[in-house]
Tab-separated table of C-alpha atoms in Angstrom:
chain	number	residue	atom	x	y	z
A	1	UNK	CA	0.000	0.000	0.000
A	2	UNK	CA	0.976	3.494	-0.698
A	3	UNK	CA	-0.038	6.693	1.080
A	4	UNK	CA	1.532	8.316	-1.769
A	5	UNK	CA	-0.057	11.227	-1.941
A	6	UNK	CA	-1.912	11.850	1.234
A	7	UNK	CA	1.199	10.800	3.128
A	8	UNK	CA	3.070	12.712	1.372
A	9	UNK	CA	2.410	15.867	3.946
A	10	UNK	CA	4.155	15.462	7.052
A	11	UNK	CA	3.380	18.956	9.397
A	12	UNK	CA	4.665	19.733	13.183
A	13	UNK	CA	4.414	22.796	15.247
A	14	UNK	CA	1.681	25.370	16.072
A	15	UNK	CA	0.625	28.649	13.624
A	16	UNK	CA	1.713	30.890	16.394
A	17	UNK	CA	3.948	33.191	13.926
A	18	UNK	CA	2.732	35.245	11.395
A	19	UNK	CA	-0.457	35.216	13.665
A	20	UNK	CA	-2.108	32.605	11.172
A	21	UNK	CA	-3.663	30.284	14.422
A	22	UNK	CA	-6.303	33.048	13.652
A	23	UNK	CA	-6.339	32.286	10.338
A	24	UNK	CA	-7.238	28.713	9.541
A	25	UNK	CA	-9.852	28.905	12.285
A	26	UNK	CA	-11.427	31.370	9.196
A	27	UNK	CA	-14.617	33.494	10.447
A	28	UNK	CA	-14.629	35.841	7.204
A	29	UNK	CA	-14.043	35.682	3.659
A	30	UNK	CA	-11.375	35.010	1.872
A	31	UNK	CA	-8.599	37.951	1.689
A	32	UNK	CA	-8.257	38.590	-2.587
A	33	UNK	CA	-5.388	38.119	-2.364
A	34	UNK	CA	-4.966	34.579	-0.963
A	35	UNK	CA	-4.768	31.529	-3.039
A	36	UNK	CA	-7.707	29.651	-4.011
A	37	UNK	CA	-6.741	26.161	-2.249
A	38	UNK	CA	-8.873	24.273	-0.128
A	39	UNK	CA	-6.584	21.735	2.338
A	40	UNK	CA	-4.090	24.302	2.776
A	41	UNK	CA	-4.462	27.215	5.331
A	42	UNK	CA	-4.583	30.074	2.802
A	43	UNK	CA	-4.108	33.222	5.072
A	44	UNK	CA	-1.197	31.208	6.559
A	45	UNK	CA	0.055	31.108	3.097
A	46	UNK	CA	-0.472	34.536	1.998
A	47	UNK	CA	1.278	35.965	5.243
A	48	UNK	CA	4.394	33.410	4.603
A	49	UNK	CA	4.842	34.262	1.129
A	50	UNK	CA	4.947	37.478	1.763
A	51	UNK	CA	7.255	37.166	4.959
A	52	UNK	CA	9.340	35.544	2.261
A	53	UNK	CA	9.136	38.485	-0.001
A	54	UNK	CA	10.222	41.156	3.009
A	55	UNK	CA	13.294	38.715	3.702
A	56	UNK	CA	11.640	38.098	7.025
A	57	UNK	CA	11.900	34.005	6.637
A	58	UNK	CA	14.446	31.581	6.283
A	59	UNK	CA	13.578	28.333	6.317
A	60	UNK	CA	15.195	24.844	5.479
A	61	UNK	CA	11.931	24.185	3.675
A	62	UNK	CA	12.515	26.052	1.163
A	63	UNK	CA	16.033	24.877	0.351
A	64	UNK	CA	14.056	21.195	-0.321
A	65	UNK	CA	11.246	23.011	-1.990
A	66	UNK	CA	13.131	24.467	-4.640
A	67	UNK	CA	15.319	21.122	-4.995
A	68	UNK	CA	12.179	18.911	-4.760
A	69	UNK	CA	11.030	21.899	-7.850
A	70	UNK	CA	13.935	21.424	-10.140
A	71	UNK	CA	13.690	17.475	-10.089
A	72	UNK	CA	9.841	18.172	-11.122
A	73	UNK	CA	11.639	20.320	-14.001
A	74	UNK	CA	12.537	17.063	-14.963
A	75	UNK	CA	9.205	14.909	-15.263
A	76	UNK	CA	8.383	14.265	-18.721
A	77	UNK	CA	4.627	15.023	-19.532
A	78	UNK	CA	2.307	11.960	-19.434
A	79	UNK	CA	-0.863	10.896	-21.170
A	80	UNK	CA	-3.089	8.187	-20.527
A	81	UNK	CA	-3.201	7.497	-24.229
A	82	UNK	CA	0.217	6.201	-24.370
A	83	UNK	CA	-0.660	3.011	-23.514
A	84	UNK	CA	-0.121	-0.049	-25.141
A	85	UNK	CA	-3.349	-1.963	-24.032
A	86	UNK	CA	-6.545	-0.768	-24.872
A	87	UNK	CA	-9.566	-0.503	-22.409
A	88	UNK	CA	-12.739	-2.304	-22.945
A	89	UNK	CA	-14.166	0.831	-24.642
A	90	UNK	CA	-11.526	0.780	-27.259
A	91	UNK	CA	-10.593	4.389	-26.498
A	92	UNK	CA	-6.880	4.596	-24.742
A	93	UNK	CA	-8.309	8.075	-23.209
A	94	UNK	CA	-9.870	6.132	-20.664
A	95	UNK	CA	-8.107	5.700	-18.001
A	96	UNK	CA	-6.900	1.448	-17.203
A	97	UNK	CA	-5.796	-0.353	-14.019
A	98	UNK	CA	-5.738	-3.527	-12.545
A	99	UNK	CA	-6.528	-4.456	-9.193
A	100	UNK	CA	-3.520	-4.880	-6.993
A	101	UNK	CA	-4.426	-7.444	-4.441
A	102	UNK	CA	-5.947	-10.087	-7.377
A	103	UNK	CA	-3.505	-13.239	-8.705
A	104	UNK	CA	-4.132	-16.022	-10.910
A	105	UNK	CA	-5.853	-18.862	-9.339
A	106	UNK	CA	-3.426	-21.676	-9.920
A	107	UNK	CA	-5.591	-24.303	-9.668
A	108	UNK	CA	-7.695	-23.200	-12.832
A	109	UNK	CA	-5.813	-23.707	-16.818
A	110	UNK	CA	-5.891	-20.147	-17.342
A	111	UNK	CA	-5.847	-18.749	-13.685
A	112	UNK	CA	-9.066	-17.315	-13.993
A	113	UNK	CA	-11.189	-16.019	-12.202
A	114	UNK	CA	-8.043	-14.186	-10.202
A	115	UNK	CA	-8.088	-14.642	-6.560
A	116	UNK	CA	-7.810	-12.187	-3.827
A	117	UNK	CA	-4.556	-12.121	-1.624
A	118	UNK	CA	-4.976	-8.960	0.539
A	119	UNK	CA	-1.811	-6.934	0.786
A	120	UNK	CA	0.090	-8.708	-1.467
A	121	UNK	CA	0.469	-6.564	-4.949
A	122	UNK	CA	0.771	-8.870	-8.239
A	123	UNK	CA	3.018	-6.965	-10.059
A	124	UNK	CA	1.376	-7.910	-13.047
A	125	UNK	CA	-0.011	-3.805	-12.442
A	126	UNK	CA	2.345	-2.872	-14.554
A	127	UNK	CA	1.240	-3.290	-17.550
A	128	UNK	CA	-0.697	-0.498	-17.105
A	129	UNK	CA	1.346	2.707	-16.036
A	130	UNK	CA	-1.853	5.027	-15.906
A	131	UNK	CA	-1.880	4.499	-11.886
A	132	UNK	CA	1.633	5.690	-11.404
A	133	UNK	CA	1.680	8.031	-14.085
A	134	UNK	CA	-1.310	9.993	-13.261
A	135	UNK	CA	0.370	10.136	-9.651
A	136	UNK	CA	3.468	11.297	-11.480
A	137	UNK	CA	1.783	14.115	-12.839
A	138	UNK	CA	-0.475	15.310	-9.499
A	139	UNK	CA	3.219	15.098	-7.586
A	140	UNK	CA	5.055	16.907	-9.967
A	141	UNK	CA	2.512	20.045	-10.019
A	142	UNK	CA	1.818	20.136	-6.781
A	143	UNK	CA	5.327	20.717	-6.208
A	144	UNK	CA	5.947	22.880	-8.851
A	145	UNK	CA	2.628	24.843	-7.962
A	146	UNK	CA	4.142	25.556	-4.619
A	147	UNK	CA	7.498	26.112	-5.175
A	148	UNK	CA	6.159	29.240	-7.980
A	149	UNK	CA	4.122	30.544	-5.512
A	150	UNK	CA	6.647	30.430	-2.486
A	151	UNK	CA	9.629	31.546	-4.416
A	152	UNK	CA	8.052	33.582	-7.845
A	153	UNK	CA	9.645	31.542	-10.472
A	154	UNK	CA	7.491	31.299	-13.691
A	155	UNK	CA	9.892	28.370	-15.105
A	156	UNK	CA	7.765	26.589	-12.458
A	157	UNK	CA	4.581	27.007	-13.543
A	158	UNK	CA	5.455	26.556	-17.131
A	159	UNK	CA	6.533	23.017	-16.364
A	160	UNK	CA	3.138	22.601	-14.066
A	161	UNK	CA	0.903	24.447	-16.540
A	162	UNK	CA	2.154	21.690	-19.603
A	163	UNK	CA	2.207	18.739	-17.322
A	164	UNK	CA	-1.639	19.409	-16.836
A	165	UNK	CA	-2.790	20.600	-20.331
A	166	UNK	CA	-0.897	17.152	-21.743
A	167	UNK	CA	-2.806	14.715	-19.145
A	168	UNK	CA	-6.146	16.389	-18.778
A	169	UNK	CA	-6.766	19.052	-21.189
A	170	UNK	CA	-5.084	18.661	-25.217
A	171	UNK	CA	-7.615	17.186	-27.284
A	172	UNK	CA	-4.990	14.333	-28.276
A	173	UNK	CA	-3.531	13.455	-25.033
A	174	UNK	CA	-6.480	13.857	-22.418
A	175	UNK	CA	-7.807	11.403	-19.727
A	176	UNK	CA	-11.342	11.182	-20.071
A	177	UNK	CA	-13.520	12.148	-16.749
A	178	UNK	CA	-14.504	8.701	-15.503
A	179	UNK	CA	-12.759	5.434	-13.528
A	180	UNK	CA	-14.673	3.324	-15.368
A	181	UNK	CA	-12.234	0.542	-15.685
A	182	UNK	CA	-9.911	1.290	-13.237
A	183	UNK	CA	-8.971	-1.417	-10.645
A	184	UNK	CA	-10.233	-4.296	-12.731
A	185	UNK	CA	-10.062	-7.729	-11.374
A	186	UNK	CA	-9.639	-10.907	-14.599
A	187	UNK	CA	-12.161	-13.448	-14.666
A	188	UNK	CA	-14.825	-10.996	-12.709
A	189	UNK	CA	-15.187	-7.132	-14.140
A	190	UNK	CA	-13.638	-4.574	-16.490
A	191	UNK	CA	-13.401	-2.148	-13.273
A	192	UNK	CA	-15.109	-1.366	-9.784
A	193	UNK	CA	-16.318	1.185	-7.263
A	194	UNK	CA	-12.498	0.284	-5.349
A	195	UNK	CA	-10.754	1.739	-8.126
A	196	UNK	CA	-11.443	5.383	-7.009
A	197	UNK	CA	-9.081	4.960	-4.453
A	198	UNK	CA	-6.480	5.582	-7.260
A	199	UNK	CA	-7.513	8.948	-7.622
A	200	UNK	CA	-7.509	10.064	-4.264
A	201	UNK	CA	-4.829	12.959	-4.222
A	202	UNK	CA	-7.249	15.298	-6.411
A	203	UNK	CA	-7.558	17.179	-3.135
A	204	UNK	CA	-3.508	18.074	-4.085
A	205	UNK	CA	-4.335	18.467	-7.935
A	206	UNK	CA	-6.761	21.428	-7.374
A	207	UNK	CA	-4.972	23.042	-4.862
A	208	UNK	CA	-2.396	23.186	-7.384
A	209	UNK	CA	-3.834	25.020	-9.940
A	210	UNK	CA	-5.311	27.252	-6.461
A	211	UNK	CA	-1.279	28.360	-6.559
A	212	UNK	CA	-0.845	28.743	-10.759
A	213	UNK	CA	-3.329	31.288	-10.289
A	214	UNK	CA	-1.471	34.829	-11.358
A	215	UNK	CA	1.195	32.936	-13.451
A	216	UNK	CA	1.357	34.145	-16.910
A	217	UNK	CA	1.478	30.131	-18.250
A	218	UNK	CA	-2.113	29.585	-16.480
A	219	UNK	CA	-4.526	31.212	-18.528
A	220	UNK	CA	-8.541	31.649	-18.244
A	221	UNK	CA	-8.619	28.984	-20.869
A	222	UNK	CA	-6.758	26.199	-19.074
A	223	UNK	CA	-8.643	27.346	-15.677
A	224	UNK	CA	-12.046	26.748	-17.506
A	225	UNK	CA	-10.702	23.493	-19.084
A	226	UNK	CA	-9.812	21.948	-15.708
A	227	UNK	CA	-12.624	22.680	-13.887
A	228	UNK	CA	-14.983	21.781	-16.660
A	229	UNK	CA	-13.104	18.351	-16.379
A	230	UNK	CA	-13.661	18.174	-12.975
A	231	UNK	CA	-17.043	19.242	-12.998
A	232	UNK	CA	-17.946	16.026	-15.668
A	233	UNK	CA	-15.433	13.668	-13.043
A	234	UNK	CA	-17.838	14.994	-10.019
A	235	UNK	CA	-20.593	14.252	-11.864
A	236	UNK	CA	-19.380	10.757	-12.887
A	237	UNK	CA	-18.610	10.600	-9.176
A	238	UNK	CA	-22.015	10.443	-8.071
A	239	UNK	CA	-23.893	8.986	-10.960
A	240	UNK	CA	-21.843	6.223	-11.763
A	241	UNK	CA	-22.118	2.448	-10.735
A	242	UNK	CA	-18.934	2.791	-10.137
A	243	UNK	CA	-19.391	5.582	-8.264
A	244	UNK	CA	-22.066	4.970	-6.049
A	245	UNK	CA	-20.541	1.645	-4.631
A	246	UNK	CA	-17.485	3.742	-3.954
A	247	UNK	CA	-19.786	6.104	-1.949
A	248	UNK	CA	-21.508	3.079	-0.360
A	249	UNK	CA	-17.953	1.777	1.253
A	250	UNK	CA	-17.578	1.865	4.759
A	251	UNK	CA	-14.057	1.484	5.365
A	252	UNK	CA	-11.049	4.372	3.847
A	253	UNK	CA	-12.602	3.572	0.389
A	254	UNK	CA	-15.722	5.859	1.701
A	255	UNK	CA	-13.595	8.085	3.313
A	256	UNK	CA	-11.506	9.423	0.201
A	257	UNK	CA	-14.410	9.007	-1.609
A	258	UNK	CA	-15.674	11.711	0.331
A	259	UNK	CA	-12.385	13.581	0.133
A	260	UNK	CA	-12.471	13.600	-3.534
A	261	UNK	CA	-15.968	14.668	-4.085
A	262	UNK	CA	-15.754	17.448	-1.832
A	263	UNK	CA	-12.554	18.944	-3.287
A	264	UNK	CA	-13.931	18.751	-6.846
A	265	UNK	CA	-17.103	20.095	-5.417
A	266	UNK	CA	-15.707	23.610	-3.605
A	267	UNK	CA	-12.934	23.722	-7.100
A	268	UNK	CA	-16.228	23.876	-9.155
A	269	UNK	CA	-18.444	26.085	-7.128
A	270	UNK	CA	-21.083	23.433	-5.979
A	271	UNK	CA	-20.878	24.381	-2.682
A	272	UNK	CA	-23.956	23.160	-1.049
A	273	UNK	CA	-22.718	19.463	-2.614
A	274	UNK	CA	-19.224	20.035	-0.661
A	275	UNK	CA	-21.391	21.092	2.582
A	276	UNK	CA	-23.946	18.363	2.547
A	277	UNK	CA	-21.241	15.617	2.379
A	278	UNK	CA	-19.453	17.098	5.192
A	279	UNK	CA	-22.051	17.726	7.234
A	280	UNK	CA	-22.977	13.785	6.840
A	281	UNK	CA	-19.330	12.802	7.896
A	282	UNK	CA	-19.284	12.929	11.199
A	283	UNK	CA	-22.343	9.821	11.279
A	284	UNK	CA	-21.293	8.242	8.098
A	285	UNK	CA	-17.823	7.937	8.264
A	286	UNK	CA	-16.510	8.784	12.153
A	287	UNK	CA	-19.017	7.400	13.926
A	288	UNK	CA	-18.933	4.176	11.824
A	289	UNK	CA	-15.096	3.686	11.787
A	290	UNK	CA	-13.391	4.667	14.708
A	291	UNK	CA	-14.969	2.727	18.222
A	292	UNK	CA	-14.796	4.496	21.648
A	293	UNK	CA	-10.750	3.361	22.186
A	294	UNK	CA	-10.078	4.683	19.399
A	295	UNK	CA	-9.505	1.422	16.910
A	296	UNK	CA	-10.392	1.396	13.901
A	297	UNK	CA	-12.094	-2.498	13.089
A	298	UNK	CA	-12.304	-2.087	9.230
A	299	UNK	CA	-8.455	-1.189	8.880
A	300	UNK	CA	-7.627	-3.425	11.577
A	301	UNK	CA	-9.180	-6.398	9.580
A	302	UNK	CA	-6.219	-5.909	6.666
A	303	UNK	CA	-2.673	-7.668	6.697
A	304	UNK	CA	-1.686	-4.285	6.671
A	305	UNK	CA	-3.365	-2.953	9.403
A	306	UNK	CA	-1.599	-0.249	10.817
A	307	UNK	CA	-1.101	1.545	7.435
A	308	UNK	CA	-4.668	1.609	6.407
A	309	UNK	CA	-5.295	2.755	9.745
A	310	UNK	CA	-3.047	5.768	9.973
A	311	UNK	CA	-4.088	6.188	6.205
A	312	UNK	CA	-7.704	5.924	6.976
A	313	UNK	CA	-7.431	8.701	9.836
A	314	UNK	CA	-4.835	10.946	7.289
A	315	UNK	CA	-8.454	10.803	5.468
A	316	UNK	CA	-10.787	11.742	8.084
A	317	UNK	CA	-8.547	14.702	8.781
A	318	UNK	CA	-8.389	15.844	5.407
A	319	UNK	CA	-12.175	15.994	5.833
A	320	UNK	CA	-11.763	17.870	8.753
A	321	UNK	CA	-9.028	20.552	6.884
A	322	UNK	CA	-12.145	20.545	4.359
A	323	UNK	CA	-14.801	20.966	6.194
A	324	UNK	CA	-13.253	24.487	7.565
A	325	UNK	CA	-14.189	25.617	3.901
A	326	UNK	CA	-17.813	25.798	4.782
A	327	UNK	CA	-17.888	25.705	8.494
A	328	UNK	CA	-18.276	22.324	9.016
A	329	UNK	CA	-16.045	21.555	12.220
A	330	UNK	CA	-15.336	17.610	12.124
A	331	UNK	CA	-12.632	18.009	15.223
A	332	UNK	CA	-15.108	18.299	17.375
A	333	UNK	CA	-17.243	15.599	16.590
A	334	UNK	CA	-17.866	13.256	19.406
A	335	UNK	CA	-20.435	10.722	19.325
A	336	UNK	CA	-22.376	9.865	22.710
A	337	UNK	CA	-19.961	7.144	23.641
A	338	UNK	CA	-16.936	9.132	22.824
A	339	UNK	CA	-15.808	8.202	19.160
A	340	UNK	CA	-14.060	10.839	17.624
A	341	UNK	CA	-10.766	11.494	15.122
A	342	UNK	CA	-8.880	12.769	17.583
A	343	UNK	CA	-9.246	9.675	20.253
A	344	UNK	CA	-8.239	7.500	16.829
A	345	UNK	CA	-5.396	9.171	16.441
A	346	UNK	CA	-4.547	9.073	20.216
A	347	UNK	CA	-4.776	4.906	19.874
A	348	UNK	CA	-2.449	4.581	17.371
A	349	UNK	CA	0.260	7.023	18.440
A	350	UNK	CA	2.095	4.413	21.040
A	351	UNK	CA	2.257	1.667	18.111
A	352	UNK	CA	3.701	4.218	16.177
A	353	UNK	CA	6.287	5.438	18.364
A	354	UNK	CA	7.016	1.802	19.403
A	355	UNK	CA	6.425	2.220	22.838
A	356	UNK	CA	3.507	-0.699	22.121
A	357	UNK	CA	3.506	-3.757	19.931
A	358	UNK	CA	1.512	-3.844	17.327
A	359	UNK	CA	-1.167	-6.478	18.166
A	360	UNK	CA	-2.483	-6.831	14.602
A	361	UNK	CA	-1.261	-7.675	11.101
A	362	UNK	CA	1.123	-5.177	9.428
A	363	UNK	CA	2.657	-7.976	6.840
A	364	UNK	CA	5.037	-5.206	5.159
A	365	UNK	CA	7.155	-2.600	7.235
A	366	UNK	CA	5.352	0.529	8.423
A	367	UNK	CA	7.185	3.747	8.285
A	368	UNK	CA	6.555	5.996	10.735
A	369	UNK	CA	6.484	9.403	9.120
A	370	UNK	CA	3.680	8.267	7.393
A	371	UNK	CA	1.600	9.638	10.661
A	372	UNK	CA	3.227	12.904	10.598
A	373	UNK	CA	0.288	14.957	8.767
A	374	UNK	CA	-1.767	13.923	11.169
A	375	UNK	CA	0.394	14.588	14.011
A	376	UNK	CA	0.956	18.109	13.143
A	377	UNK	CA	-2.553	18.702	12.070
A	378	UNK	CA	-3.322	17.764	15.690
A	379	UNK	CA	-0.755	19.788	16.974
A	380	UNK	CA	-2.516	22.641	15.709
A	381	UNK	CA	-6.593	21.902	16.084
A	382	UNK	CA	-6.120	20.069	19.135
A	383	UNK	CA	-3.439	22.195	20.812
A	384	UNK	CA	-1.405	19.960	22.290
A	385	UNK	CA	2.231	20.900	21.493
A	386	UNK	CA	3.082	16.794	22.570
A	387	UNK	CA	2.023	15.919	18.790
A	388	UNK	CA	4.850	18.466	17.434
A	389	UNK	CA	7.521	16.713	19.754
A	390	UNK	CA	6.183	13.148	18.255
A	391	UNK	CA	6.438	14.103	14.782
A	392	UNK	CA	9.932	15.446	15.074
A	393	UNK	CA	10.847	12.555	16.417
A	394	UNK	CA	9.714	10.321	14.336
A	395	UNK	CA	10.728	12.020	10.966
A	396	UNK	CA	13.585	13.828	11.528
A	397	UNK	CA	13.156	15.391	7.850
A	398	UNK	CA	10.238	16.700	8.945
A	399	UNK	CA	11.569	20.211	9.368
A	400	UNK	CA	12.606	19.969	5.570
A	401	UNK	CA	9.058	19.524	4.102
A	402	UNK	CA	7.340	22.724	2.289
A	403	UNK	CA	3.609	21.378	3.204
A	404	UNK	CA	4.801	21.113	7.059
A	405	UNK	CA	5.798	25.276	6.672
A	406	UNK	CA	1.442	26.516	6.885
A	407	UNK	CA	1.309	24.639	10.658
A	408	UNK	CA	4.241	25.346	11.866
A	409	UNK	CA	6.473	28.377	13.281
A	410	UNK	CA	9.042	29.221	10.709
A	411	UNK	CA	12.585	28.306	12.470
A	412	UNK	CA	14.213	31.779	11.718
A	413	UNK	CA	13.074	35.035	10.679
């Protein structure tokens, strides 16, 4: 399992500089001049950026941003339609993926139908490359979004602005707006409802373009482009089969499918969509998934249990960054027998820190950075500057990362 994306973010330390604690607790609208993002504290980012333009900040963050930057310089653009096996549909614009966890069933001539081994990736994946490549792509301008708004350098955005008119916008390269045969298992289906969990860093994608906006490679015509794709992937979102099983999933499936429909949802202006999901999380997602101690049953039931927990909870708080957009607070939710996010994250902290034993499966080796967006997050909505000592601890390049910078005090000014 990856956390890829979502674990890419690793935060520490309170918003006590800058005076942007205020700020992602918003109670007005948006300053103009902040960027349009939707995970990231944007009046945090406004006041650092421009700490950064007085000479007021200096920060090992940005060293690694704008070396992290000039290795994205280097990604080639992708398409989905390079690839060498065609979907059902016949169009290589649709996106293709098989499932991980499904291998051929030995005792059958042709090893079909596959069989399920959970945790156990058949590397027969790679076949198809639109997985990784579309991750490729979401990484790469993410990073390059950042590092031209941090540090003012169109070369970035140039790079981010093709990457992103090659995979989702040209005419002759484009991914189509659906996951209709993404994670498809041989011998049963063409694709599934699980597959969406591919797609899960969109919350980074629009942020993204959030930070292109002002850069003279981002024009009106590639803003409309991408959120008219979005809009059509929102709507495939909820109308598909696909789709709706997605929606229907209980366990971190359900949760990123709410993370993804939310994000596309406030990107395209459908607001109310983006609020009504929220406002459902707190019964439909924390209250079913997280008991009163804090475990989590439906993670703990894989081989890899502690990952898809802590990835499961990197989820719910994502919610809970989102939900700030329309004043839905999820870090306060607390059900009448005490389930809440913040008592999950509290259970799996001394397994992480190794001061317990892991009492369930975990068949591959967890790293323990991958908790560290949570454990800043925390450190920040929940006050508690114990969650900041942790995450240093644990990821001693934590300092280093750009996305920590928003929840944190800058080390030098």
């Amino acid at each position: 399992m990856k956390i890829r994306s979502i674990a890419v973010l690793h935060f520490v330390l309170f918003l006590v500089a800058f005076g942007v604690c205020a700020a992602q607790e918003r109670k007005s609208p948006p300053d103009v001049n902040e960027p349009r993002v939707f995970s990231l504290p944007r009046a945090a980012l406004e006041q650092i950026k421009s700490g950064i333009a007085a000479g007021k900040i200096i920060d090992p963050a940005f060293d690694q941003l704008r070396s992290d930057a000039d290795t994205a310089l280097k990604q080639a653009p992708l398409s989905v339609a390079l690839k060498s096996i065609r979907p059902p549909s016949g169009d290589k614009h649709d996106y293709l993926s098989l499932a991980p966890y499904w291998w051929p069933d030995p005792s059958k001539p042709n090893g079909l139908p596959y069989t399920r081994r959970d945790g156990q990736v058949n590397p027969q994946i790679e076949q198809v490359q639109d997985h990784k490549n579309m991750d490729r792509v979401i990484s790469a301008t993410h990073t390059l979004a950042l590092a031209y708004y941090f540090l003012g350098e169109e070369s970035y955005a140039i790079h981010a602005t093709e990457l992103l008119r090659i995979w989702f916008l040209s005419p002759e390269t484009r991914m189509n707006p659906n996951l209709e045969f993404a994670q498809g298992v041989r011998g049963f289906n063409t694709g599934r409802g699980t597959g969406l969990i591919e797609t899960r860093d969109l919350y980074r994608l629009v942020d993204a373009i959030g930070l292109l906006d002002g850069s003279k490679s981002w024009t009106a015509s590639d803003q409309k482009g991408m959120e008219e794709w979005c809009a059509k992937f929102l709507d495939w979102m909820m109308h598909s089969q696909n789709g709706k099983d997605e929606a229907a999933a209980k366990n971190n499936h359900g949760t990123f499918y709410d993370v993804q429909l939310v994000s596309l949802a406030l990107f395209t202006g459908k607001t109310e969509i983006a609020r009504s999901v929220l406002q459902a999380a707190g019964e439909k997602r924390i209250a079913l998934q997280v008991e009163p101690d804090g475990r989590q049953p439906l993670e703990l039931e894989r081989t890899k249990a502690l990952g898809y927990s802590t990835m499961n909870l990197a989820g719910l708080f994502e919610l809970g960054l989102l939900g700030e957009n329309v004043g839905v607070n999820l870090w306060t939710f607390r059900t009448r027998d005490g389930r809440n996010i913040h008592k999950a994250l509290d259970y799996l902290v001394p397994f992480v820190t190794g001061e317990q034993k892991w009492p369930y499966q975990q068949i591959i080796e967890f790293k323990a950075a991958e908790i560290s967006p949570v454990l800043a997050v925390a450190a920040s909505k929940y006050k508690d500057r114990r969650y900041e000592d942790l995450a240093v601890e644990i990821d001693a390049d934590v300092l280093r990362r750009i996305e920590v910078l928003p929840f944190r005090r800058p080390l030098s000014r």
